[in-house]
Amino acid sequence: MTQAADGLAALEAQLQQDLEYLELPAKSWVPAHTYNGESVRDVVVLGAGMCGLAALARLQLTGISNVVAYDAAPAGREGPWVTFARMETLRSPKNLHGPALGLAQLTFRAWFTAQWGKAAWQALDKIPKDQWMDYLIWYRKVLNLPVHNNVRVTGIAQVGELIALDLSGAETGRVYSRRLVLATGRSGLGGFAVPDFLSKVDRRFWAHSADNIDFDALRGKRVAVIGAGASSMDNAATALEYGAAAVDLLIRRKEMPRINKMTGIGSQGVIHGMHQLPDAWKWKFVDYTATTQTPPPRASTLRVSRHANARFFLDCGIKAVQQQENGLLIETTQGALHYDYLIAATGFTNDFNGRPEFAAIAPHIRSWADGRYQPIMGPARQSMLEAPDLGPAFEFRERTPGACPILAHIYCFNDAAMLTHGKVSGDIPAVSAGADRLVRGITASLFSEDVEQHYASLQDFATPELQGDEWVDATPLLKQENAL
Ligand SMILES: Cc1cc2nc3c(=O)[nH]c(=O)nc-3n(C[C@H](O)[C@H](O)[C@H](O)COP(=O)(O)OP(=O)(O)OC[C@H]3O[C@@H](n4cnc5c(N)ncnc54)[C@H](O)[C@@H]3O)c2cc1C
């Protein structure tokens, strides 16, 4: 595939023209704030993966320009795509608008076609994952987004009405912000979901699917992968391709999930309507999806099953894992099995206490378990009970009113928001709609907080539209006429 650099330059010029036509970015309108003489950010975005970039872009386009995103990862290595995502291509179809924010020239399709042409676009099946990262790198560059890489936020605290953020890495010290967006990714506010039976097993013998795994070391080894989702297929396939002697997928379910239900009913109605539904309906949708589960993509499954040394064990629940001198003895509902290594493709959790940087706010975050869930809605499911109970713009709510007021200024723009907001803050399809909802909320809240200054600006504004020479006051003439 040949690449046309001038095609990309032309696309970038067209994008700039479109932005100009649409008067974007809008003029900056948020009054500057300081704290002890230091300037205060209007918004800090924590995380510069796809959601963080979309949020940052939407903020800038809306004229909220005193913003920055921090990401612990080096530039170009944010999120899973070139780190722990072990699929060959994206799981979603190629034509999704993703983070394009309604701007056609900002879509993956425009970026791809500008460089490789329409025929190559037609021939493309799914987007190679590394190429998706290249697109996100371009997105950030072409919009000139202020991302500071290699900076980890290690703590969050309330200082007056502000949010103080402690930084480490390429930048250190404390910065202050009026609003904070948590675009911290799939693990949301928690971390890896790890089954109890692994809690005492030495890390030499197992990894989570999102860990940095040394697959070279698995050559010639017997590997077990727990789970039947996309990540279990990707990790099993990678182990097989690196020369593992045998890879077994241990799947608790009696049958593989085969139908992607939520994708099946995807529509603008779902995107914009789900968050307005009564809570009982939200619960019903998410519970049903969790029960039916999302199948792994067909291509990812075939990438495993084409290896003769791959085996799928269904109805194979794990009862216990015993660490032995040179490996693991796994007692399953189908009998005992021996392995050298285990990969737990067991997903992520919203346990707020799982991330040290959120320690100060975690105990105060209201979740669905704190009264929003009622048994009449359906079965109590732990992963849903621990979901944060968010406001209409993704803002957290306090468990005890008054205990941590800054939560109302911290926005949960990640996968953990799904139960309250639908799937608009994690996956590619509706991230632009999510960023829009988020930024409308932040806009309204900043405007209302500064209302006195805006009113003073209204009073102070003194640039005349009329110079006074555009008309003649005819009242004296009328008086003269009446006097006659
Ligand atoms: C393996 C995998 C494959 C996926 N494939 C698809 C797919 O094909 N289609 C689809 O629609 N969705 C897919 N998803 C789901 C979703 O699109 C991705 O998870 C996507 O990366 C979400 O973007 P994000 O910005 O929310 O999080 P991320 O891309 O994970 O970005 C979060 C960022 O936050 C940073 N961060 C976190 N904490 C801190 C901190 N304290 N300080 C500084 N930085 C911090 C991290 O370094 C990271 O770069 C996939 C997810 C995974 C895990």
Coordinates of C-alpha atoms and ligand atoms in Angstrom, one line a residue:
M1 CA 0.0 0.0 0.0
T2 CA 1.6 3.3 -1.1
Q3 CA 1.1 6.3 1.1
A4 CA 0.3 9.8 -0.2
A5 CA 1.7 12.5 2.2
D6 CA 0.2 15.3 0.1
G7 CA -3.2 13.7 0.5
L8 CA -2.9 14.1 4.3
A9 CA -1.7 17.7 3.9
A10 CA -4.8 18.4 1.7
L11 CA -7.0 16.8 4.3
E12 CA -5.5 18.9 7.1
A13 CA -6.1 22.1 5.0
Q14 CA -9.7 21.1 4.4
L15 CA -10.2 20.4 8.1
Q16 CA -8.8 23.8 9.0
Q17 CA -11.1 25.4 6.5
D18 CA -14.1 23.5 7.9
L19 CA -13.2 24.7 11.4
E20 CA -13.0 28.2 10.2
Y21 CA -16.4 28.0 8.5
L22 CA -17.9 26.7 11.7
E23 CA -16.1 29.3 13.8
L24 CA -14.2 26.7 15.7
P25 CA -12.6 26.7 18.1
A26 CA -15.1 29.1 19.7
K27 CA -13.6 32.2 21.4
S28 CA -12.3 31.6 24.9
W29 CA -14.9 32.7 27.4
V30 CA -14.0 31.4 30.9
P31 CA -12.6 34.1 33.2
A32 CA -9.1 33.4 34.5
H33 CA -8.8 32.2 38.2
T34 CA -5.8 32.1 40.5
Y35 CA -5.0 30.5 43.8
N36 CA -2.3 32.0 45.9
G37 CA -1.0 33.8 42.8
E38 CA -0.8 30.6 40.8
S39 CA -3.0 30.2 37.7
V40 CA -5.7 27.6 38.0
R41 CA -6.8 25.4 35.1
D42 CA -10.4 25.4 34.0
V43 CA -10.3 21.7 33.4
V44 CA -7.7 19.0 33.8
V45 CA -8.4 15.8 31.9
L46 CA -6.8 12.7 33.5
G47 CA -5.8 10.3 30.7
A48 CA -5.1 11.0 27.0
G49 CA -6.5 7.9 25.5
M50 CA -9.4 8.1 23.0
C51 CA -11.9 9.4 25.6
G52 CA -9.4 11.9 27.0
L53 CA -8.6 13.3 23.6
A54 CA -12.2 13.5 22.6
A55 CA -13.0 15.4 25.8
L56 CA -10.1 17.7 25.4
A57 CA -10.9 18.4 21.8
R58 CA -14.6 19.2 22.6
L59 CA -13.5 21.5 25.4
Q60 CA -11.2 23.4 23.2
L61 CA -13.8 23.7 20.4
T62 CA -16.3 25.0 22.9
G63 CA -13.9 27.9 23.9
I64 CA -12.8 26.3 27.2
S65 CA -9.1 26.7 26.4
N66 CA -7.3 26.7 29.7
V67 CA -7.2 22.9 29.7
V68 CA -4.6 20.2 29.8
A69 CA -4.5 16.4 29.8
Y70 CA -1.9 14.4 31.7
D71 CA -1.0 10.8 30.8
A72 CA 1.4 8.6 32.5
A73 CA 2.2 6.9 29.2
P74 CA 4.8 8.2 26.7
A75 CA 3.4 10.0 23.7
G76 CA 1.9 7.6 21.2
R77 CA 1.5 4.8 23.8
E78 CA -1.6 5.9 25.6
G79 CA -4.4 3.3 26.1
P80 CA -4.3 -0.4 25.1
W81 CA -3.7 -0.2 21.4
V82 CA 0.0 -0.7 21.1
T83 CA 0.5 -2.0 24.7
F84 CA -1.7 -4.8 26.0
A85 CA -4.2 -5.1 23.1
R86 CA -3.2 -8.3 21.5
M87 CA -5.8 -8.5 18.7
E88 CA -4.7 -7.9 15.1
T89 CA -7.5 -5.5 14.2
L90 CA -10.1 -3.5 16.0
R91 CA -13.1 -5.4 17.1
S92 CA -15.5 -2.8 15.8
P93 CA -16.3 -2.1 12.1
K94 CA -14.1 0.3 10.2
N95 CA -16.7 3.0 9.4
L96 CA -17.5 4.2 12.9
H97 CA -17.1 8.0 13.4
G98 CA -15.4 7.5 16.8
P99 CA -14.0 10.7 18.3
A100 CA -14.5 12.8 15.1
L101 CA -17.0 15.1 17.0
G102 CA -19.2 15.5 13.9
L103 CA -16.3 16.7 11.7
A104 CA -16.1 14.6 8.6
Q105 CA -12.5 15.5 7.9
L106 CA -11.6 14.2 11.4
T107 CA -12.8 10.7 10.9
F108 CA -10.6 7.6 10.6
R109 CA -12.0 7.1 7.1
A110 CA -11.0 10.6 5.9
W111 CA -7.5 10.1 7.4
F112 CA -7.1 6.7 5.8
T113 CA -8.5 7.6 2.4
A114 CA -6.4 10.8 2.2
Q115 CA -3.3 8.6 2.4
W116 CA -4.1 5.3 0.7
G117 CA -7.1 6.1 -1.5
K118 CA -10.7 4.9 -1.9
A119 CA -9.8 1.5 -3.3
A120 CA -7.7 0.7 -0.3
W121 CA -10.5 1.8 1.9
Q122 CA -13.0 -0.5 0.1
A123 CA -10.5 -3.3 0.4
L124 CA -9.9 -2.7 4.2
D125 CA -11.7 -5.3 6.3
K126 CA -11.2 -4.1 9.9
I127 CA -8.7 -1.4 11.1
P128 CA -5.3 -2.8 12.2
K129 CA -5.0 -1.8 15.9
D130 CA -1.6 -0.1 15.4
Q131 CA -3.1 2.0 12.6
W132 CA -5.9 3.1 15.0
M133 CA -3.2 4.4 17.3
D134 CA -1.5 6.2 14.4
Y135 CA -4.9 7.9 13.7
L136 CA -5.2 8.9 17.4
I137 CA -1.7 10.4 17.2
W138 CA -2.7 12.4 14.1
Y139 CA -6.0 13.5 15.8
R140 CA -4.1 14.9 18.7
K141 CA -1.5 16.6 16.4
V142 CA -4.0 18.1 13.9
L143 CA -6.1 19.6 16.7
N144 CA -3.0 20.7 18.6
L145 CA -4.3 19.2 21.8
P146 CA -2.4 20.1 25.0
V147 CA -1.3 16.7 26.3
H148 CA 1.5 16.3 28.8
N149 CA 2.9 12.8 28.6
N150 CA 5.0 10.8 31.1
V151 CA 3.1 12.6 33.9
R152 CA 1.2 10.5 36.5
V153 CA -1.4 12.0 38.7
T154 CA -0.7 10.4 42.1
G155 CA -3.3 12.2 44.3
I156 CA -6.4 14.3 44.3
A157 CA -7.4 16.6 47.1
Q158 CA -9.9 19.4 47.8
V159 CA -8.4 22.8 48.4
G160 CA -11.2 25.3 49.0
E161 CA -13.4 25.0 46.0
L162 CA -10.6 23.7 43.8
I163 CA -9.2 20.3 43.0
A164 CA -5.5 19.9 43.7
L165 CA -3.6 17.3 41.7
D166 CA -0.3 15.9 42.7
L167 CA 2.0 15.1 39.8
S168 CA 5.0 12.8 39.4
G169 CA 7.2 11.9 36.5
A170 CA 8.1 14.5 33.8
E171 CA 6.3 17.1 35.9
T172 CA 6.1 17.2 39.6
G173 CA 4.4 19.2 42.3
R174 CA 0.8 20.4 42.7
V175 CA -1.5 21.9 40.1
Y176 CA -5.0 23.3 40.7
S177 CA -8.1 22.9 38.6
R178 CA -11.7 23.9 38.8
R179 CA -12.9 20.8 37.1
L180 CA -11.4 17.3 36.6
V181 CA -12.4 14.7 34.0
L182 CA -11.4 11.1 34.7
A183 CA -10.7 9.6 31.3
T184 CA -8.7 6.8 32.9
G185 CA -9.8 4.0 30.7
R186 CA -11.3 0.5 30.8
S187 CA -10.3 -0.2 34.3
G188 CA -12.3 2.9 35.2
L189 CA -11.7 3.8 38.7
G190 CA -10.7 0.3 39.9
G191 CA -8.2 -2.1 38.4
F192 CA -8.0 -5.6 37.2
A193 CA -10.8 -8.0 38.2
V194 CA -8.9 -11.0 39.6
P195 CA -10.7 -14.2 40.9
D196 CA -10.1 -15.0 44.5
F197 CA -8.5 -18.4 43.6
L198 CA -5.5 -16.5 42.3
S199 CA -5.0 -14.3 45.3
K200 CA -2.3 -16.5 46.9
V201 CA -0.7 -17.7 43.7
D202 CA 2.8 -16.4 42.9
R203 CA 2.8 -13.9 40.1
R204 CA 5.5 -16.0 38.3
F205 CA 2.8 -18.4 37.4
W206 CA 0.0 -16.1 36.2
A207 CA -0.8 -12.7 34.6
H208 CA -3.9 -10.6 33.9
S209 CA -4.6 -10.2 30.2
A210 CA -3.9 -6.5 30.5
D211 CA -0.5 -7.1 32.1
N212 CA 2.8 -6.7 30.2
I213 CA 3.3 -10.5 29.5
D214 CA 6.6 -12.0 28.4
F215 CA 5.2 -14.2 25.6
D216 CA 8.7 -15.4 24.6
A217 CA 9.0 -17.1 28.0
L218 CA 5.8 -19.1 27.2
R219 CA 7.5 -20.9 24.2
G220 CA 7.1 -24.7 24.8
K221 CA 4.9 -24.1 27.8
R222 CA 1.3 -25.3 28.7
V223 CA -0.9 -22.3 29.1
A224 CA -4.4 -21.9 30.5
V225 CA -6.5 -18.9 29.6
I226 CA -9.6 -18.1 31.7
G227 CA -12.5 -16.5 29.9
A228 CA -14.4 -16.5 26.7
G229 CA -14.3 -12.9 25.7
A230 CA -12.3 -11.0 23.1
S231 CA -9.2 -10.6 25.3
S232 CA -9.0 -14.3 26.1
M233 CA -8.9 -15.1 22.4
D234 CA -6.3 -12.4 21.7
N235 CA -4.1 -13.7 24.5
A236 CA -4.5 -17.3 23.7
A237 CA -3.7 -16.6 20.0
T238 CA -0.6 -14.6 21.0
A239 CA 0.7 -17.4 23.2
L240 CA 0.1 -19.9 20.4
E241 CA 1.9 -17.7 17.9
Y242 CA 4.9 -17.4 20.2
G243 CA 5.2 -21.2 20.3
A244 CA 3.3 -22.3 23.4
A245 CA 3.2 -26.1 23.5
A246 CA -0.5 -26.1 24.3
V247 CA -3.1 -23.5 25.1
D248 CA -6.4 -24.3 26.8
L249 CA -9.3 -21.9 27.2
L250 CA -11.1 -22.6 30.4
I251 CA -14.7 -21.3 30.0
R252 CA -17.2 -21.5 32.8
R253 CA -20.2 -21.1 30.5
K254 CA -21.8 -24.1 28.9
E255 CA -21.9 -22.4 25.5
M256 CA -19.9 -19.7 23.9
P257 CA -21.8 -16.4 23.7
R258 CA -22.6 -15.9 20.0
I259 CA -24.7 -12.8 19.6
N260 CA -23.5 -9.3 20.2
K261 CA -26.8 -7.9 21.5
M262 CA -26.0 -4.3 22.3
T263 CA -24.2 -3.8 19.0
G264 CA -27.2 -5.3 17.3
I265 CA -29.6 -2.7 18.6
G266 CA -27.1 0.2 18.3
S267 CA -28.8 3.4 17.1
Q268 CA -29.0 7.1 17.9
G269 CA -32.0 6.3 20.1
V270 CA -29.8 4.1 22.3
I271 CA -27.0 6.7 22.3
H272 CA -29.2 9.7 23.3
G273 CA -32.1 7.9 25.0
M274 CA -30.6 5.4 27.3
H275 CA -29.4 7.9 29.9
Q276 CA -32.9 9.4 30.1
L277 CA -34.6 6.1 30.9
P278 CA -35.9 5.3 34.3
D279 CA -33.3 3.5 36.4
A280 CA -35.2 0.2 36.3
W281 CA -34.9 0.2 32.5
K282 CA -31.2 1.0 32.7
W283 CA -30.7 -1.9 35.1
K284 CA -32.7 -4.2 32.8
F285 CA -30.7 -3.4 29.7
V286 CA -27.3 -3.7 31.4
D287 CA -28.2 -6.8 33.4
Y288 CA -29.5 -8.5 30.2
T289 CA -26.3 -7.7 28.3
A290 CA -24.2 -9.0 31.2
T291 CA -26.2 -12.2 31.2
T292 CA -26.1 -12.8 27.5
Q293 CA -22.4 -11.6 27.3
T294 CA -20.5 -10.2 24.3
P295 CA -19.0 -12.8 22.0
P296 CA -15.4 -12.6 20.9
P297 CA -15.1 -11.6 17.3
R298 CA -15.2 -14.5 14.8
A299 CA -11.7 -13.7 13.4
S300 CA -10.2 -13.6 16.9
T301 CA -11.7 -17.0 17.7
L302 CA -10.5 -18.5 14.4
R303 CA -7.0 -17.1 15.1
V304 CA -7.0 -19.5 18.1
S305 CA -8.8 -22.5 16.8
R306 CA -6.7 -22.8 13.6
H307 CA -3.9 -24.1 15.9
A308 CA -4.1 -27.8 16.5
N309 CA -2.7 -27.4 20.0
A310 CA -5.5 -25.1 21.1
R311 CA -8.4 -26.5 23.1
F312 CA -11.7 -25.0 24.2
F313 CA -13.1 -26.4 27.4
L314 CA -16.7 -25.3 28.0
D315 CA -18.7 -25.7 31.3
C316 CA -15.3 -25.7 32.9
G317 CA -15.5 -23.7 36.1
I318 CA -12.4 -23.3 38.3
K319 CA -12.8 -24.7 41.8
A320 CA -9.2 -24.1 43.0
V321 CA -5.7 -23.3 41.9
Q322 CA -2.8 -25.0 43.6
Q323 CA 0.7 -23.6 43.1
Q324 CA 3.2 -26.4 42.8
E325 CA 7.0 -26.4 42.4
N326 CA 7.0 -26.0 38.7
G327 CA 3.5 -25.0 37.7
L328 CA -0.2 -25.0 38.6
L329 CA -2.7 -27.7 39.4
I330 CA -6.1 -26.4 38.4
E331 CA -9.1 -28.2 39.8
T332 CA -12.0 -27.6 37.5
T333 CA -15.6 -28.9 37.2
Q334 CA -14.2 -31.1 34.4
G335 CA -11.3 -32.5 36.5
A336 CA -7.8 -31.6 37.3
L337 CA -5.5 -30.0 34.8
H338 CA -1.7 -29.1 34.9
Y339 CA -0.3 -25.9 33.5
D340 CA 3.0 -23.9 33.5
Y341 CA 1.2 -20.5 33.3
L342 CA -2.2 -19.0 33.5
I343 CA -3.6 -15.8 31.9
A344 CA -6.7 -14.4 33.5
A345 CA -8.8 -12.6 30.9
T346 CA -11.2 -11.7 33.6
G347 CA -11.8 -8.0 32.8
F348 CA -11.8 -5.0 35.1
T349 CA -13.5 -3.7 38.2
N350 CA -15.1 -0.4 39.3
D351 CA -13.8 -0.9 42.9
F352 CA -12.8 2.8 43.6
N353 CA -10.4 1.7 46.2
G354 CA -8.3 -0.1 43.7
R355 CA -6.4 3.0 42.6
P356 CA -4.2 4.9 45.0
E357 CA -4.6 8.2 43.2
F358 CA -8.3 8.2 44.1
A359 CA -7.8 7.3 47.8
A360 CA -9.0 10.7 49.0
I361 CA -12.3 10.7 47.0
A362 CA -13.0 6.9 46.8
P363 CA -14.8 6.6 50.2
H364 CA -17.2 9.4 49.3
I365 CA -18.3 8.3 45.9
R366 CA -21.9 7.3 45.8
S367 CA -22.5 4.1 43.9
W368 CA -25.7 2.4 42.7
A369 CA -25.5 0.3 45.9
D370 CA -26.1 3.4 48.0
G371 CA -29.8 3.5 47.3
R372 CA -30.1 4.0 43.6
Y373 CA -30.5 0.2 43.1
Q374 CA -33.8 -1.2 44.3
P375 CA -34.4 -5.0 44.3
I376 CA -37.5 -4.5 42.1
M377 CA -35.2 -3.5 39.2
G378 CA -33.8 -7.0 38.9
P379 CA -31.1 -9.2 40.3
A380 CA -28.4 -7.5 42.4
R381 CA -25.2 -7.9 40.4
Q382 CA -21.9 -6.9 42.1
S383 CA -20.3 -5.3 39.0
M384 CA -23.5 -3.1 38.6
L385 CA -23.9 -2.3 42.3
E386 CA -20.4 -0.9 42.5
A387 CA -21.0 1.4 39.4
P388 CA -20.9 5.1 40.3
D389 CA -24.2 6.9 40.6
L390 CA -23.5 9.8 38.3
G391 CA -25.3 13.0 37.5
P392 CA -26.4 14.1 34.1
A393 CA -23.0 15.3 32.9
F394 CA -21.0 12.3 34.3
E395 CA -20.3 14.1 37.6
F396 CA -19.9 12.1 40.7
R397 CA -22.3 12.3 43.7
E398 CA -21.5 12.2 47.3
R399 CA -22.4 9.3 49.5
T400 CA -23.0 11.7 52.4
P401 CA -24.0 15.2 51.3
G402 CA -21.3 17.8 52.3
A403 CA -18.6 15.2 53.0
C404 CA -16.7 15.8 49.7
P405 CA -18.2 18.6 47.7
I406 CA -15.5 18.6 44.9
L407 CA -17.1 15.3 43.6
A408 CA -19.7 17.4 41.9
H409 CA -16.8 18.9 39.8
I410 CA -15.2 15.5 39.0
Y411 CA -16.5 13.8 35.9
C412 CA -16.4 10.0 35.4
F413 CA -15.7 9.9 31.6
N414 CA -14.8 6.2 31.4
D415 CA -16.3 2.8 31.1
A416 CA -17.6 2.9 34.7
A417 CA -20.2 5.4 33.6
M418 CA -22.1 2.9 31.5
L419 CA -24.9 2.0 33.9
T420 CA -25.9 5.6 34.3
H421 CA -25.1 6.9 30.8
G422 CA -25.2 4.0 28.4
K423 CA -22.1 3.2 26.3
V424 CA -20.9 6.6 25.4
S425 CA -17.7 6.9 27.4
G426 CA -15.6 3.9 26.6
D427 CA -16.0 2.3 23.2
I428 CA -15.4 3.9 19.8
P429 CA -19.0 4.1 18.4
A430 CA -20.5 6.8 20.6
V431 CA -17.5 8.6 22.2
S432 CA -18.3 11.9 20.4
A433 CA -21.8 11.9 21.8
G434 CA -20.4 11.3 25.2
A435 CA -17.8 14.1 24.9
D436 CA -20.6 16.4 23.8
R437 CA -22.7 15.5 26.8
L438 CA -19.8 15.9 29.2
V439 CA -18.7 19.3 27.8
R440 CA -22.2 20.8 27.7
G441 CA -22.4 19.9 31.4
I442 CA -19.0 21.4 32.2
T443 CA -19.8 24.5 30.2
A444 CA -23.1 25.1 32.1
S445 CA -21.4 24.5 35.4
L446 CA -18.5 26.9 34.8
F447 CA -20.8 29.5 33.4
S448 CA -23.1 29.4 36.4
E449 CA -20.2 29.4 38.9
D450 CA -18.9 32.6 37.3
V451 CA -22.3 34.2 36.8
E452 CA -21.4 37.3 38.8
Q453 CA -18.4 38.0 36.6
H454 CA -20.4 37.3 33.4
Y455 CA -23.1 39.8 34.7
A456 CA -20.4 42.3 35.5
S457 CA -19.0 41.9 32.0
L458 CA -22.5 42.5 30.7
Q459 CA -22.7 45.8 32.6
D460 CA -19.1 46.8 31.7
F461 CA -19.4 46.1 28.0
A462 CA -19.4 49.6 26.4
T463 CA -18.5 49.2 22.8
P464 CA -21.3 51.1 20.9
E465 CA -23.0 49.5 18.0
L466 CA -24.7 52.8 17.1
Q467 CA -22.5 55.9 16.9
G468 CA -25.4 58.3 17.4
D469 CA -25.3 59.7 13.8
E470 CA -27.5 57.1 12.3
W471 CA -30.8 58.9 13.1
V472 CA -32.3 62.3 14.0
D473 CA -34.6 62.6 17.0
A474 CA -37.9 63.8 15.5
T475 CA -39.6 64.5 18.9
P476 CA -38.9 68.3 18.8
L477 CA -40.5 68.5 15.3
L478 CA -43.5 66.7 16.6
K479 CA -43.8 69.2 19.5
Q480 CA -43.5 72.1 17.0
E481 CA -46.3 70.6 14.8
N482 CA -48.5 70.1 17.8
A483 CA -48.0 73.7 19.0
L484 CA -49.3 75.1 15.6
Ligands
LIG1 C1 -7.8 -4.8 24.5 C2 -8.9 -3.9 24.2 C3 -9.4 -3.8 23.0 C4 -10.4 -3.0 22.6 N1 -10.9 -2.9 21.4 C5 -12.0 -2.1 21.1 C6 -12.5 -2.1 19.8 O1 -12.1 -2.7 18.9 N2 -13.6 -1.2 19.6 C7 -14.1 -0.5 20.6 O2 -15.1 0.3 20.3 N3 -13.6 -0.5 21.8 C8 -12.5 -1.3 22.1 N4 -12.0 -1.3 23.4 C9 -12.7 -0.5 24.4 C10 -12.2 1.0 24.4 O3 -12.4 1.6 23.1 C11 -10.8 1.2 24.8 O4 -10.6 0.7 26.1 C12 -10.3 2.6 24.7 O5 -8.9 2.6 24.9 C13 -11.0 3.5 25.7 O6 -10.4 4.7 25.7 P1 -10.2 5.5 27.1 O7 -9.6 6.8 26.7 O8 -11.4 5.4 27.9 O9 -9.1 4.7 27.9 P2 -7.6 4.4 27.5 O10 -7.3 4.4 26.1 O11 -7.2 3.2 28.3 O12 -6.7 5.6 28.1 C14 -6.6 5.9 29.5 C15 -5.4 6.6 29.7 O13 -5.3 7.1 31.1 C16 -4.0 7.1 31.5 N5 -4.0 7.1 33.0 C17 -4.8 6.4 33.8 N6 -4.6 6.7 35.1 C18 -3.6 7.7 35.1 C19 -3.0 8.5 36.1 N7 -3.2 8.4 37.4 N8 -2.1 9.5 35.7 C20 -1.8 9.7 34.4 N9 -2.4 8.9 33.4 C21 -3.3 8.0 33.7 C22 -3.4 5.8 31.0 O14 -2.0 5.9 30.9 C23 -4.1 5.7 29.6 O15 -3.3 6.2 28.5 C24 -11.0 -2.1 23.7 C25 -10.4 -2.2 25.0 C26 -9.4 -3.1 25.2 C27 -8.9 -3.1 26.6

